[in-house]
Amino acid sequence: MERYWNQEIETMSREDMKKLQDERLVKQVRHVYENVEYYRNLMDEKGVKPEDIKSTDDLYKLPFLSKADLRDTYPYGLLAKPLSECVRIQSTSGTTGKRVVAFYTQYDIDLWEDCCARAITAAGGTKDDVCHVCYGYGLFTGGPGFNGGSHKVGCLTLPMSSGNTERQITFMRDLGATILCCTPSYAAYIGETLHDMGYTTDDIKLKAGLFGAEPWTEEMRHSIEESLGIKAYDVYGLTETSGPGVAFECSEQTGMHINEDHFIPEIINPETGEVLPEGEVGELVFTSITKEAFPLLRYRTRDLCVLSRKKCSCGRTLIKMSKPKGRSDDMLIIRGVNVFPSQIETVLIEQGYSPNYLIEVDRVNNTDTLDISVEMNIQQLSDKVKDMQAQERNLAEAIKAVLGINPKVHLVTPKSITRSEGKAVRVIDRRKLHD
Ligand code: DLL
């Protein structure tokens, strides 16, 4: 039986949800206009006044915000509440430029944790569960978000953070963890380590996992589900909109329900900014209608996906987003062809290889090169050079059939590719280093 954390909201009729969103949007636009000079200026430049926004039908009139605006206004320029009313900051792990810093009042923290509680409940979590959280704690939102959500559900919460994988497994076994929260790449590593330690899924009590914070494929889902003996649920969010819990998967596992009472989603054409109809792929944009301290309106996530209002068997009426294909800026253009790392991951797992790989792109004599190092498992190892070359050729052909360009495949020995304990780094684009 499917349970809900907040049945009234999660199964609300479309009309009632729109009414709720309309009211909250009108209030939020006024709050932002009055308290955030930067956004007031953007609205003034566009000739839009708070009175022009009467319902969600007027959303398109508002200006967009992007990561560049967040950098320009770092650290306090988008704050909509006095600092004395803020109780927390969280931040992105950005490696280049300024970090994004998000602020929370106690009310914001409460709503955020509520969203995470919905996600845990949709994955079957109850107060009888032991929830093992090994997303990073600290500035990253993964650990703190799920920690709070797990407390709300009433689970016994293990605030493990990431790292020291053998110890994670020992704790998981000793304390009978039933729910695991971490990145999908770390879940794959935990599964691998479990088996390396000589255990099987019979030696652990896990039943479900909530994995997100990075793109992962359906093939990766099946591989994690098998190695940990669980059901693996996708969960989505970003620091700018609070953190994890913006959207979560239910038992149907066909996309993530968006918490529409807090976030209004739109899909736009990333080139033109035009709003696209439901069912078309485009850039996801969020307007947060309940946040007090850091309420971003029409924030461009750069994540590419599709929205769907198809009826869900779980009974939730919240709109669903598809798995993001990756960020629009994660897309590689190699010899003029658009390539998403997820396309390569799908082929590797389909062909029986591990999800441990590294994609390296470079430019040699004005031509783009694509090298993919792929780890073999023990059974795939051979001491005959010819066999190995044939395997590399077969895999390169399978990848070419999907991408349309020829990669150079390098099969490497088991465990030679560095494992991820957080967000995996699977692409090195050296062309950017040369430019
Ligand atoms: O990754 C928040 C989070 C933590 C989500 C734990 C889920 C679980 P950021 O570090 O700000 O926040 O990164 C946000 O990560 O714009 C997406 O590109 C990517 N992302 C997040 N969840 C998913 C997912 C957290 N389920 C950025 N699938 C987002 C694919 C995801 N990409």
Coordinates of C-alpha atoms and ligand atoms in Angstrom, one line a residue:
M1 CA 0.0 0.0 0.0
E2 CA 1.3 3.4 -0.9
R3 CA 1.6 5.9 1.9
Y4 CA 1.9 9.7 1.8
W5 CA 3.7 12.1 4.1
N6 CA 1.1 14.8 3.3
Q7 CA -1.8 13.1 1.5
E8 CA -3.9 16.3 1.2
I9 CA -1.1 18.1 -0.8
E10 CA 0.3 15.1 -2.6
T11 CA -3.1 14.0 -4.0
M12 CA -4.7 17.5 -4.4
S13 CA -6.8 18.1 -7.5
R14 CA -5.2 20.1 -10.3
E15 CA -7.6 23.0 -9.7
D16 CA -6.9 23.2 -6.0
M17 CA -3.2 23.0 -6.6
K18 CA -3.4 25.8 -9.1
K19 CA -5.4 28.0 -6.7
L20 CA -2.8 27.4 -4.0
Q21 CA 0.1 28.2 -6.4
D22 CA -1.7 31.3 -7.6
E23 CA -2.1 32.7 -4.1
R24 CA 1.4 31.8 -3.1
L25 CA 3.0 33.2 -6.3
V26 CA 1.2 36.6 -5.9
K27 CA 2.4 36.9 -2.3
Q28 CA 6.0 35.7 -3.2
V29 CA 6.4 38.2 -6.0
R30 CA 5.4 41.0 -3.7
H31 CA 7.8 39.8 -1.0
V32 CA 10.7 39.6 -3.5
Y33 CA 9.9 42.9 -5.2
E34 CA 9.8 44.7 -1.8
N35 CA 12.9 43.1 -0.3
V36 CA 15.4 42.2 -3.1
E37 CA 16.7 45.3 -4.9
Y38 CA 18.4 43.3 -7.6
Y39 CA 15.2 41.5 -8.7
R40 CA 13.2 44.7 -8.3
N41 CA 15.5 46.3 -10.9
L42 CA 15.2 43.3 -13.2
M43 CA 11.4 43.6 -13.0
D44 CA 11.5 47.3 -13.5
E45 CA 13.8 46.9 -16.6
K46 CA 11.2 44.5 -18.0
G47 CA 8.4 46.8 -17.1
V48 CA 6.7 44.3 -14.8
K49 CA 5.1 45.3 -11.5
P50 CA 3.9 43.0 -8.8
E51 CA 0.3 43.9 -9.7
D52 CA 0.8 42.4 -13.1
I53 CA 1.2 39.0 -11.6
K54 CA -2.3 37.8 -10.7
S55 CA -1.8 34.1 -11.1
T56 CA 0.5 31.4 -12.4
D57 CA -0.7 32.3 -15.9
D58 CA 1.3 35.5 -15.6
L59 CA 4.5 33.7 -14.6
Y60 CA 6.0 34.1 -18.1
K61 CA 6.1 37.9 -17.6
L62 CA 8.7 37.6 -14.9
P63 CA 12.5 37.9 -15.7
F64 CA 14.6 34.8 -15.4
L65 CA 17.4 34.3 -12.9
S66 CA 20.5 32.3 -13.7
K67 CA 23.7 31.2 -12.0
A68 CA 25.4 34.4 -13.3
D69 CA 22.9 36.5 -11.3
L70 CA 23.8 34.5 -8.2
R71 CA 27.5 35.1 -8.8
D72 CA 27.0 38.8 -9.4
T73 CA 25.0 39.2 -6.2
Y74 CA 27.2 37.0 -4.0
P75 CA 26.9 36.7 -1.1
Y76 CA 23.9 38.8 0.2
G77 CA 22.4 40.4 -2.9
L78 CA 19.4 38.0 -3.3
L79 CA 18.6 37.8 0.4
A80 CA 14.9 38.6 1.1
K81 CA 15.0 38.5 4.9
P82 CA 17.3 40.2 7.4
L83 CA 20.3 38.1 8.3
S84 CA 19.2 38.2 11.9
E85 CA 16.2 36.0 10.8
C86 CA 18.4 33.5 9.0
V87 CA 19.6 30.4 10.8
R88 CA 21.6 28.5 8.2
I89 CA 23.6 28.7 5.0
Q90 CA 24.4 25.8 2.6
S91 CA 26.5 26.0 -0.5
T92 CA 27.2 24.3 -3.8
S93 CA 30.4 22.4 -4.3
G94 CA 31.3 24.7 -7.3
T95 CA 34.9 24.2 -8.4
T96 CA 35.1 27.3 -10.5
G97 CA 34.3 30.9 -9.7
K98 CA 32.3 31.9 -6.7
R99 CA 30.2 29.4 -4.8
V100 CA 26.5 29.7 -4.6
V101 CA 25.4 30.5 -1.1
A102 CA 21.8 29.8 -0.1
F103 CA 20.2 31.2 3.1
Y104 CA 17.4 29.7 5.3
T105 CA 15.1 30.9 8.0
Q106 CA 13.9 28.3 10.4
Y107 CA 10.6 28.2 8.4
D108 CA 12.7 27.5 5.2
I109 CA 14.5 24.6 7.0
D110 CA 11.2 23.2 8.1
L111 CA 9.7 23.2 4.6
W112 CA 12.9 21.7 3.1
E113 CA 13.0 18.9 5.6
D114 CA 9.3 18.3 4.9
C115 CA 10.1 17.8 1.2
C116 CA 12.8 15.3 2.1
A117 CA 10.3 13.5 4.5
R118 CA 7.9 13.2 1.5
A119 CA 10.7 11.6 -0.5
I120 CA 11.6 9.1 2.3
T121 CA 8.0 8.2 2.8
A122 CA 7.4 7.7 -0.9
A123 CA 10.3 5.2 -0.8
G124 CA 8.5 3.3 1.9
G125 CA 10.2 4.8 4.9
T126 CA 8.4 4.9 8.3
K127 CA 9.4 5.5 11.9
D128 CA 10.4 1.8 12.1
D129 CA 13.2 2.3 9.6
V130 CA 16.9 2.9 10.2
C131 CA 18.0 5.5 7.7
H132 CA 21.7 5.5 6.9
V133 CA 22.7 8.9 5.4
C134 CA 26.1 9.0 3.6
Y135 CA 25.6 12.1 1.5
G136 CA 28.2 14.6 2.6
Y137 CA 27.4 16.7 5.6
G138 CA 28.5 20.3 5.9
L139 CA 27.9 22.9 3.2
F140 CA 26.6 20.4 0.8
T141 CA 22.8 20.0 1.1
G142 CA 22.6 16.2 0.7
G143 CA 23.5 15.2 4.3
P144 CA 21.6 17.9 6.2
G145 CA 18.5 17.7 4.0
F146 CA 18.1 13.9 4.4
N147 CA 19.1 14.1 8.1
G148 CA 16.2 16.5 8.8
G149 CA 13.8 14.6 6.6
S150 CA 14.7 11.3 8.2
H151 CA 14.1 12.8 11.7
K152 CA 10.7 14.1 10.6
V153 CA 9.6 10.7 9.4
G154 CA 10.9 9.4 12.8
C155 CA 13.5 7.0 11.4
L156 CA 16.5 6.1 13.5
T157 CA 19.0 8.3 11.6
L158 CA 22.7 7.3 11.1
P159 CA 24.5 10.6 10.1
M160 CA 27.4 8.8 8.5
S161 CA 28.5 11.3 5.9
S162 CA 30.6 9.9 3.1
G163 CA 34.0 8.1 3.1
N164 CA 35.5 5.1 4.9
T165 CA 33.3 2.7 3.0
E166 CA 34.2 -0.5 4.9
R167 CA 33.2 1.2 8.1
Q168 CA 29.9 2.3 6.5
I169 CA 29.2 -1.3 5.8
T170 CA 30.1 -2.5 9.3
F171 CA 27.7 0.1 10.8
M172 CA 25.0 -0.7 8.2
R173 CA 25.2 -4.3 9.3
D174 CA 25.5 -3.7 13.1
L175 CA 22.7 -1.3 13.2
G176 CA 20.4 -3.0 10.7
A177 CA 20.1 0.0 8.3
T178 CA 17.0 -0.4 6.1
I179 CA 17.2 2.8 4.0
L180 CA 20.4 4.2 2.3
C181 CA 20.8 7.8 1.2
C182 CA 23.8 8.7 -1.0
T183 CA 24.8 9.5 -4.6
P184 CA 24.2 6.7 -7.0
S185 CA 27.9 6.4 -7.8
Y186 CA 28.6 6.0 -4.1
A187 CA 25.8 3.4 -3.8
A188 CA 27.5 1.4 -6.6
Y189 CA 30.8 1.6 -4.7
I190 CA 29.1 0.5 -1.4
G191 CA 27.6 -2.5 -3.3
E192 CA 31.0 -3.4 -4.7
T193 CA 32.7 -3.1 -1.4
L194 CA 30.0 -5.2 0.3
H195 CA 30.7 -8.1 -2.0
D196 CA 34.5 -7.5 -1.8
M197 CA 34.2 -7.9 2.0
G198 CA 32.7 -11.3 1.4
Y199 CA 29.1 -10.4 2.2
T200 CA 25.9 -10.9 0.1
T201 CA 22.6 -9.0 0.2
D202 CA 21.5 -11.6 2.8
D203 CA 23.9 -10.0 5.2
I204 CA 22.3 -6.6 5.2
K205 CA 18.7 -5.4 5.9
L206 CA 18.6 -2.6 3.3
K207 CA 15.3 -2.4 1.4
A208 CA 15.4 1.0 -0.3
G209 CA 17.8 3.7 -1.4
L210 CA 17.3 7.4 -2.2
F211 CA 19.9 8.4 -4.7
G212 CA 20.4 11.7 -6.5
A213 CA 22.6 14.8 -6.8
E214 CA 24.1 13.5 -10.1
P215 CA 22.8 12.0 -13.4
W216 CA 22.4 8.3 -13.4
T217 CA 20.9 5.9 -15.9
E218 CA 18.2 3.2 -15.7
E219 CA 20.9 0.6 -16.3
M220 CA 22.8 2.0 -13.3
R221 CA 19.6 1.7 -11.2
H222 CA 19.2 -2.0 -12.1
S223 CA 22.8 -2.6 -11.3
I224 CA 22.6 -0.9 -7.8
E225 CA 19.3 -2.6 -7.1
E226 CA 20.9 -6.0 -7.8
S227 CA 24.1 -5.5 -5.9
L228 CA 22.4 -4.1 -2.7
G229 CA 19.1 -6.1 -3.0
I230 CA 17.0 -2.9 -2.8
K231 CA 14.6 -0.7 -4.7
A232 CA 16.5 2.4 -5.8
Y233 CA 14.6 5.7 -5.9
D234 CA 15.7 8.8 -7.7
V235 CA 15.6 12.2 -5.8
Y236 CA 16.3 15.6 -7.2
G237 CA 17.1 19.1 -6.0
L238 CA 19.6 21.9 -6.0
T239 CA 21.1 24.2 -3.5
E240 CA 19.5 27.2 -5.1
T241 CA 16.0 25.9 -4.4
S242 CA 16.9 24.5 -0.9
G243 CA 18.5 21.1 -1.7
P244 CA 17.3 17.6 -2.2
G245 CA 13.6 16.9 -2.1
V246 CA 12.4 19.3 -4.8
A247 CA 11.3 16.1 -6.6
F248 CA 11.2 12.5 -5.6
E249 CA 10.2 9.1 -7.1
C250 CA 7.3 7.0 -5.9
S251 CA 6.8 3.2 -6.2
E252 CA 6.0 3.6 -10.0
Q253 CA 9.7 4.7 -10.6
T254 CA 8.8 6.5 -13.8
G255 CA 10.0 10.0 -13.0
M256 CA 10.0 12.3 -10.0
H257 CA 7.0 14.1 -8.5
I258 CA 7.7 17.8 -8.0
N259 CA 6.6 19.3 -4.7
E260 CA 4.4 21.8 -6.6
D261 CA 3.1 23.4 -3.5
H262 CA 6.6 24.8 -3.0
F263 CA 8.1 25.0 -6.5
I264 CA 6.4 25.8 -9.8
P265 CA 8.2 24.1 -12.7
E266 CA 8.5 25.3 -16.3
I267 CA 10.3 23.9 -19.3
I268 CA 11.9 26.4 -21.6
N269 CA 13.9 26.4 -24.8
P270 CA 17.4 27.1 -23.4
E271 CA 18.4 29.2 -26.5
T272 CA 15.3 31.4 -26.7
G273 CA 13.8 31.3 -23.2
E274 CA 10.4 30.4 -24.8
V275 CA 8.1 28.3 -22.5
L276 CA 7.6 24.9 -24.1
P277 CA 4.5 22.8 -23.9
E278 CA 4.3 19.7 -21.6
G279 CA 6.1 16.8 -23.0
E280 CA 8.9 18.6 -24.8
V281 CA 12.5 18.4 -23.7
G282 CA 14.0 21.6 -22.4
E283 CA 15.6 23.4 -19.5
L284 CA 13.9 23.1 -16.2
V285 CA 13.1 26.4 -14.5
F286 CA 11.8 26.7 -10.9
T287 CA 10.0 29.4 -9.0
S288 CA 10.0 28.9 -5.3
I289 CA 6.7 30.1 -3.8
T290 CA 7.2 29.4 -0.2
K291 CA 10.8 30.2 0.7
E292 CA 11.4 33.2 2.9
A293 CA 15.1 34.0 2.9
F294 CA 16.3 33.0 -0.6
P295 CA 13.2 32.9 -2.8
L296 CA 14.4 32.6 -6.4
L297 CA 11.8 33.4 -9.1
R298 CA 12.1 31.7 -12.5
Y299 CA 15.5 30.2 -11.7
R300 CA 17.2 28.4 -14.7
T301 CA 18.6 25.1 -13.5
R302 CA 20.4 24.2 -16.7
D303 CA 19.0 20.7 -16.2
L304 CA 17.3 19.3 -19.3
C305 CA 14.2 17.2 -18.9
V306 CA 10.5 16.6 -19.7
L307 CA 7.4 17.3 -17.5
S308 CA 4.4 15.0 -17.5
R309 CA 1.0 15.1 -15.9
K310 CA 0.2 11.5 -16.8
K311 CA -1.9 9.8 -14.1
C312 CA 0.4 8.0 -11.6
S313 CA -0.5 4.6 -10.1
C314 CA 0.7 5.8 -6.7
G315 CA -2.2 8.2 -6.5
R316 CA -0.1 11.4 -6.3
T317 CA -1.3 14.2 -8.5
L318 CA 2.0 16.2 -8.3
I319 CA 3.5 16.7 -11.8
K320 CA 6.4 14.5 -12.7
M321 CA 9.8 15.4 -14.1
S322 CA 11.9 12.9 -16.1
K323 CA 15.4 12.0 -15.0
P324 CA 17.5 15.0 -16.1
K325 CA 19.7 14.0 -19.0
G326 CA 22.4 16.0 -17.5
R327 CA 23.0 19.8 -17.4
S328 CA 22.8 21.7 -20.6
D329 CA 26.5 22.6 -19.9
D330 CA 27.4 18.9 -19.3
M331 CA 26.6 18.1 -22.9
L332 CA 29.8 17.5 -24.9
I333 CA 30.0 18.6 -28.4
I334 CA 32.5 16.2 -30.0
R335 CA 33.2 16.6 -33.7
G336 CA 30.0 18.6 -34.0
V337 CA 27.9 15.8 -32.4
N338 CA 26.0 16.3 -29.1
V339 CA 27.1 13.7 -26.6
F340 CA 25.7 13.1 -23.1
P341 CA 27.9 11.0 -20.7
S342 CA 24.7 9.1 -19.8
Q343 CA 24.5 7.7 -23.4
I344 CA 27.9 6.1 -22.9
E345 CA 27.0 4.8 -19.4
T346 CA 23.9 3.1 -20.8
V347 CA 26.0 1.2 -23.5
L348 CA 28.7 0.2 -21.0
I349 CA 26.3 -1.4 -18.5
E350 CA 24.2 -3.0 -21.3
Q351 CA 27.3 -4.6 -22.6
G352 CA 28.1 -6.0 -19.1
Y353 CA 30.8 -3.6 -18.1
S354 CA 31.0 -1.9 -14.7
P355 CA 29.7 1.7 -14.1
N356 CA 33.3 2.7 -13.5
Y357 CA 34.6 4.7 -16.5
L358 CA 36.3 7.9 -17.4
I359 CA 35.6 9.9 -20.6
E360 CA 38.4 12.1 -21.8
V361 CA 38.0 14.6 -24.6
D362 CA 40.8 16.5 -26.2
R363 CA 41.7 18.3 -29.5
V364 CA 44.6 17.0 -31.5
N365 CA 45.5 18.7 -34.8
N366 CA 42.2 20.5 -34.8
T367 CA 40.3 17.3 -34.5
D368 CA 38.3 16.3 -31.3
T369 CA 39.3 13.0 -29.7
L370 CA 37.2 10.8 -27.5
D371 CA 38.9 8.3 -25.2
I372 CA 36.9 6.1 -22.9
S373 CA 38.6 4.1 -20.2
V374 CA 36.3 1.3 -19.0
E375 CA 37.0 -1.0 -16.1
M376 CA 36.6 -4.7 -16.7
N377 CA 35.5 -7.2 -14.1
I378 CA 37.6 -10.3 -13.3
Q379 CA 35.7 -12.5 -15.8
Q380 CA 36.3 -10.1 -18.6
L381 CA 40.1 -10.1 -18.1
S382 CA 42.1 -12.1 -20.6
D383 CA 45.9 -12.7 -20.9
K384 CA 45.6 -12.8 -24.7
V385 CA 46.2 -9.4 -26.3
K386 CA 44.0 -10.3 -29.3
D387 CA 41.0 -11.1 -27.1
M388 CA 41.4 -7.7 -25.3
Q389 CA 41.6 -5.9 -28.6
A390 CA 38.6 -7.6 -29.9
Q391 CA 36.6 -6.7 -26.8
E392 CA 37.7 -3.0 -27.2
R393 CA 36.7 -3.0 -30.8
N394 CA 33.2 -4.5 -30.0
L395 CA 32.6 -2.0 -27.3
A396 CA 33.8 0.9 -29.5
E397 CA 31.4 -0.2 -32.2
A398 CA 28.4 -0.4 -29.8
I399 CA 29.2 3.1 -28.6
K400 CA 29.5 4.4 -32.1
A401 CA 26.2 2.9 -33.0
V402 CA 24.6 5.2 -30.3
L403 CA 26.7 8.3 -30.6
G404 CA 27.5 8.3 -34.3
I405 CA 31.2 9.0 -33.7
N406 CA 34.1 6.7 -33.1
P407 CA 35.5 6.6 -29.6
K408 CA 38.8 5.0 -28.6
V409 CA 38.1 2.5 -25.9
H410 CA 40.7 1.4 -23.4
L411 CA 39.8 -1.6 -21.2
V412 CA 41.6 -1.2 -17.9
T413 CA 42.1 -3.6 -15.0
P414 CA 39.5 -4.0 -12.2
K415 CA 39.6 -1.3 -9.5
S416 CA 42.0 1.0 -11.4
I417 CA 39.5 3.9 -11.8
T418 CA 39.1 6.1 -8.7
R419 CA 35.8 5.5 -6.9
S420 CA 33.5 8.4 -6.0
E421 CA 32.2 9.0 -2.4
G422 CA 30.1 11.9 -3.5
K423 CA 29.4 13.3 -7.0
A424 CA 31.4 11.3 -9.5
V425 CA 33.8 13.0 -11.9
R426 CA 33.4 11.1 -15.1
V427 CA 34.4 13.6 -17.8
I428 CA 37.7 15.4 -18.4
D429 CA 37.5 17.9 -21.2
R430 CA 41.0 19.0 -21.9
R431 CA 39.9 21.3 -24.8
K432 CA 38.7 23.7 -22.1
L433 CA 42.1 23.6 -20.5
H434 CA 43.8 24.6 -23.8
D435 CA 41.4 27.4 -24.7
Ligands
DLL1 O1 22.9 17.9 -5.6 C1 21.1 18.5 -4.1 C2 20.9 17.1 -3.9 C3 21.5 16.4 -2.9 C4 20.0 16.4 -4.7 C5 21.2 15.0 -2.7 C6 19.6 15.1 -4.6 C7 20.3 14.4 -3.5 P1 23.7 20.8 -5.9 O2 25.0 20.4 -5.4 O3 23.4 22.3 -5.9 O4 22.5 20.2 -5.1 O5 23.6 20.3 -7.4 C8 22.4 20.4 -8.1 O6 22.8 18.4 -9.3 O7 21.0 21.0 -10.9 C9 21.4 18.6 -11.2 O8 22.3 19.0 -12.3 C10 22.2 17.6 -10.4 N1 21.2 16.7 -9.8 C11 20.6 16.7 -8.6 N2 19.8 15.6 -8.4 C12 19.9 14.9 -9.6 C13 19.2 13.7 -10.1 C14 22.3 18.8 -5.0 N3 18.4 13.0 -9.3 C15 22.5 19.8 -9.5 N4 19.5 13.3 -11.3 C16 21.2 19.8 -10.3 C17 20.4 14.1 -12.1 C18 20.7 15.6 -10.5 N5 21.0 15.2 -11.7

